[in-house]
Each structure stands twice: as C-alpha cells, then as structure tokens.
C-alpha cells in the first residue's frame, strides 16, 4: 500500500476527486493517510474529515518560510508513515512553494496539478494569463515537483479549448473539470508502477 498525503490550502476539489477514485476502487493500492493544510479554514479539510474520514492537520504559516516551515510538514508526514521511499504526496491547490530540502527528500514522490499547459503560464493566475495572452488552447498539467515553480517532469496533460467570450471564471471551470479527470488518472498510474522518469522525460507503460 502506498501511503498518500494530500496537501491543500482551500476548496480541495482535486483532493476530493482523488479520494473518490480511491474509495470507489478505481485507484487501488493507495491509502489516504492524512490531509494537511496551511490554512485552518480550508473547506477541503471538512470534506476530507466529514465525507472521507481522513485525519486532517493544519500546519499554519506563522510567518515562517522555506525548510523551517516544510520541516513541520515532514514531521506530520513521518508521523503518518508517509515515507520518502514508499509514500506519495499530492499537492492539490497547496499555495506554497516547497523548499529544495523537502523536494530533495521526497524526490519524484511529490505530484502537483497546474491549470495550464505547462510550460506556458506557470505560477499564479494561469487561467487569467491564458485569456489575456489570447491563446486558443489551454488546459491542465499533472507533473512531478522539482526545485522550480511548476517546472518538474510532466506526467499527463489535457488540452481545453478557449472560446469566444471566455472569462477567467468560465475557462477555470472547464479546466477544473479536466483536472478532476487527469489527476486521479496520474495517481492511478503511479500506484500501478507504470511511470518511469529519466531526466525530464516521463514514460507511461501501456
Ligand atoms: C486548481 O485549479 C489547481 O490546478 C491549482 O489550484 C486549484 C486548486 O483547486 N493548483 P482545488 O482546491 O483542488 O479545488
């Protein structure tokens, strides 16, 4: 069993999509062990706890950054048995950049979802940037986390057409629907041991 930790900061809809896929048996061999938030009022905490019965922990910021903060997360992960060589960490709207120490410790075992077709529009407000730039196609990307911002090896991507009169909200909504498809799919592939990574290149076994 792969012990999974989900890190959130807010709504937690991607977390919910992953937990639903695990509960329904679509994803096997993964045990959700803890949901961690940096915000105590994250709505996703209630969903994790009330709907799925998963332990939740808040590691609030208190103005600390980098490894000083991340080491507190690592302590929670250790307490829940999410180990660097066997665990999995899914960032699901977690609004902090992880320190190189944290990423190095859990190398290729931290996954993130981003609402654009990377490497286009990394960072915050990806959907707004896509609209402003005038792209005709955007989408979402599931990737491993490396030391950069939204720059790790890409696991899955899904394109979403940008249509006339799209606003940040309408495009975000359509991209989010696709996020809920590809994030659980990527976790399933990981859990089935179907992902191999060489440098930046992710291969997926058929
Ligand atoms: C999603 O758009 C995700 O791509 C981005 O943050 C948002 C999180 O939404 N990283 P939710 O909390 O999963 O609903």
Coordinates of C-alpha atoms and ligand atoms in Angstrom, one line a residue:
X1 CA 0.0 0.0 0.0
X2 CA 1.3 3.5 -0.9
X3 CA 0.6 5.9 1.9
X4 CA -0.8 9.1 0.5
X5 CA -0.7 12.6 1.9
X6 CA -2.7 15.4 0.3
X7 CA -1.6 19.0 0.8
X8 CA -4.3 21.7 0.3
X9 CA -5.0 25.3 1.0
X10 CA -8.6 25.8 0.1
X11 CA -11.5 24.2 -1.7
X12 CA -10.0 20.8 -2.2
X13 CA -11.9 19.7 -5.3
X14 CA -8.9 17.9 -6.7
X15 CA -8.3 16.2 -3.4
X16 CA -11.9 15.1 -3.5
X17 CA -11.6 13.7 -7.0
X18 CA -8.6 11.6 -5.9
X19 CA -10.3 10.4 -2.7
X20 CA -13.4 9.5 -4.6
X21 CA -11.4 7.5 -7.1
X22 CA -9.7 5.6 -4.2
X23 CA -12.9 5.0 -2.4
X24 CA -14.6 3.6 -5.5
X25 CA -11.7 1.3 -6.2
X26 CA -10.7 3.0 -9.4
X27 CA -7.3 3.6 -7.7
X28 CA -6.1 0.6 -5.9
X29 CA -3.1 0.1 -3.6
X30 CA -3.2 3.7 -2.2
X31 CA -4.2 4.5 1.4
X32 CA -5.0 8.2 2.1
X33 CA -3.4 8.7 5.5
X34 CA -3.6 12.5 6.1
X35 CA -4.7 15.8 4.6
X36 CA -2.6 18.7 5.5
X37 CA -3.5 22.4 5.1
X38 CA -1.6 25.6 5.7
X39 CA -4.9 27.3 6.2
X40 CA -7.1 26.4 9.1
X41 CA -10.3 27.4 7.4
X42 CA -9.7 25.4 4.2
X43 CA -13.0 24.0 3.1
X44 CA -11.3 20.9 1.9
X45 CA -10.4 19.9 5.5
X46 CA -14.1 19.4 6.2
X47 CA -14.6 17.4 3.1
X48 CA -11.6 15.1 4.0
X49 CA -12.7 14.7 7.5
X50 CA -16.6 14.5 7.3
X51 CA -17.0 12.9 3.9
X52 CA -14.0 10.6 3.9
X53 CA -13.0 10.2 7.5
X54 CA -9.4 11.1 6.8
X55 CA -7.2 12.6 9.6
X56 CA -6.6 16.3 8.9
X57 CA -3.7 18.5 10.2
X58 CA -3.2 22.2 10.0
X59 CA 0.4 23.5 9.8
X60 CA -0.2 27.2 9.8
X61 CA 2.3 29.6 8.4
X62 CA 3.0 32.0 11.4
X63 CA 5.3 33.9 9.1
X64 CA 7.8 31.1 8.6
X65 CA 9.2 30.1 5.2
X66 CA 11.3 27.5 3.5
X67 CA 12.6 24.5 5.3
X68 CA 11.7 25.9 8.7
X69 CA 8.1 25.5 7.7
X70 CA 8.5 22.5 5.5
X71 CA 10.2 20.5 8.2
X72 CA 7.0 20.8 10.2
X73 CA 5.1 19.2 7.3
X74 CA 7.7 16.5 7.1
X75 CA 7.2 15.7 10.8
X76 CA 3.5 15.2 10.1
X77 CA 4.3 13.0 7.1
X78 CA 6.6 10.9 9.3
X79 CA 4.0 10.6 12.0
X80 CA 1.6 9.2 9.4
X81 CA 4.1 6.9 7.8
X82 CA 4.3 8.7 4.5
X83 CA 8.0 7.8 3.9
X84 CA 10.3 9.3 1.2
X85 CA 10.9 5.9 -0.4
X86 CA 7.4 4.5 -0.4
X87 CA 4.9 7.3 0.1
X88 CA 3.2 9.7 -2.2
X89 CA 2.4 13.4 -1.7
X90 CA -0.2 15.1 -3.9
X91 CA -0.3 18.9 -3.9
X92 CA -3.9 19.9 -4.6
X93 CA -4.1 23.6 -4.6
X94 CA -1.4 23.9 -1.9
X95 CA -0.4 27.6 -2.2
X96 CA 3.2 27.4 -1.0
X97 CA 6.4 26.7 -2.9
X98 CA 8.3 23.8 -1.4
X99 CA 11.9 24.2 -0.3
X100 CA 14.7 22.3 -2.1
X101 CA 15.2 20.3 1.1
X102 CA 11.7 19.0 1.1
X103 CA 11.7 18.2 -2.6
X104 CA 15.0 16.5 -2.4
X105 CA 13.8 14.3 0.4
X106 CA 10.7 13.1 -1.5
X107 CA 12.2 13.2 -5.0
X108 CA 9.8 12.0 -7.6
X109 CA 7.2 11.3 -5.0
X110 CA 5.5 14.7 -5.0
X111 CA 3.0 15.4 -7.7
X112 CA 1.2 18.7 -8.5
X113 CA -1.6 19.8 -10.7
X114 CA -1.5 23.1 -12.6
X115 CA -4.3 24.8 -14.6
X116 CA -2.4 25.4 -17.8
X117 CA -0.5 23.5 -20.4
X118 CA 3.0 23.9 -18.9
X119 CA 5.5 25.3 -19.6
X120 CA 3.0 28.0 -20.6
X121 CA 1.7 30.2 -17.7
X122 CA 3.4 28.8 -14.6
X123 CA 2.7 30.4 -11.2
X124 CA -0.5 32.1 -10.0
X125 CA -3.5 33.1 -12.2
X126 CA -2.7 30.7 -15.0
X127 CA -6.2 30.9 -16.5
X128 CA -6.2 34.7 -16.4
X129 CA -2.8 34.8 -18.1
X130 CA -4.1 32.4 -20.8
X131 CA -7.1 34.6 -21.5
X132 CA -5.0 37.8 -21.6
X133 CA -2.5 36.3 -23.9
X134 CA -5.2 35.2 -26.3
X135 CA -4.3 31.6 -26.6
X136 CA -6.8 29.4 -28.4
X137 CA -6.0 26.3 -26.3
X138 CA -5.1 26.0 -22.6
X139 CA -5.6 23.1 -20.3
X140 CA -4.0 21.4 -17.3
X141 CA -0.9 19.5 -16.4
X142 CA 0.0 16.9 -13.8
X143 CA 3.7 16.9 -13.0
X144 CA 6.3 15.8 -10.6
X145 CA 7.6 18.6 -8.3
X146 CA 11.2 19.7 -8.7
X147 CA 13.0 22.7 -7.3
X148 CA 11.4 25.2 -9.7
X149 CA 7.9 26.6 -9.9
X150 CA 5.6 24.3 -11.9
X151 CA 8.7 23.1 -13.8
X152 CA 9.0 19.4 -13.0
X153 CA 8.7 16.4 -15.4
X154 CA 5.2 16.2 -17.0
X155 CA 3.1 13.2 -16.4
X156 CA -0.2 14.0 -18.1
X157 CA -1.7 17.0 -19.8
X158 CA -5.2 17.7 -21.1
X159 CA -6.0 20.5 -23.6
X160 CA -9.0 22.7 -23.2
X161 CA -10.2 25.0 -25.9
X162 CA -10.5 28.7 -25.2
X163 CA -13.7 30.0 -26.7
X164 CA -15.0 33.5 -27.6
X165 CA -16.1 35.5 -24.6
X166 CA -14.4 33.1 -22.1
X167 CA -13.7 34.8 -18.8
X168 CA -11.2 33.7 -16.2
X169 CA -14.1 32.0 -14.4
X170 CA -15.6 30.2 -17.4
X171 CA -12.2 28.9 -18.5
X172 CA -11.2 28.0 -15.0
X173 CA -14.4 25.9 -14.6
X174 CA -13.9 24.0 -17.8
X175 CA -10.2 23.4 -17.0
X176 CA -11.1 22.2 -13.5
X177 CA -13.4 19.5 -14.9
X178 CA -10.4 18.1 -16.8
X179 CA -8.2 18.4 -13.7
X180 CA -10.6 16.1 -11.9
X181 CA -10.1 13.6 -14.7
X182 CA -6.3 13.6 -15.1
X183 CA -5.2 14.0 -11.5
X184 CA -6.8 10.7 -10.3
X185 CA -5.6 9.1 -13.6
X186 CA -2.0 10.1 -12.8
X187 CA -2.2 8.8 -9.2
X188 CA -3.5 5.5 -10.6
X189 CA -0.6 5.2 -13.0
X190 CA 1.8 6.0 -10.2
X191 CA 0.2 3.4 -7.9
X192 CA 0.4 0.8 -10.6
X193 CA 4.1 1.4 -11.0
X194 CA 3.5 2.4 -14.6
X195 CA 5.5 5.7 -14.5
X196 CA 9.3 5.9 -15.1
X197 CA 11.2 9.1 -15.2
X198 CA 14.5 9.7 -17.0
X199 CA 15.7 13.3 -16.6
X200 CA 12.7 15.4 -17.7
X201 CA 11.0 12.6 -19.6
X202 CA 8.2 10.6 -18.1
X203 CA 7.3 7.3 -19.8
X204 CA 4.0 5.6 -19.1
X205 CA 3.7 1.9 -19.5
X206 CA 0.7 0.7 -21.5
Ligands
LIG1 C1 -6.7 24.1 -9.2 O1 -7.0 24.9 -10.2 C2 -5.3 23.6 -9.3 O2 -4.9 23.4 -10.7 C3 -4.4 24.6 -8.8 O3 -5.1 25.1 -7.7 C4 -6.5 24.9 -7.8 C5 -7.0 24.0 -6.7 O4 -8.3 23.8 -6.7 N1 -3.1 24.1 -8.4 P1 -9.0 22.8 -5.6 O5 -8.6 23.2 -4.2 O6 -8.4 21.4 -5.9 O7 -10.4 22.8 -5.9

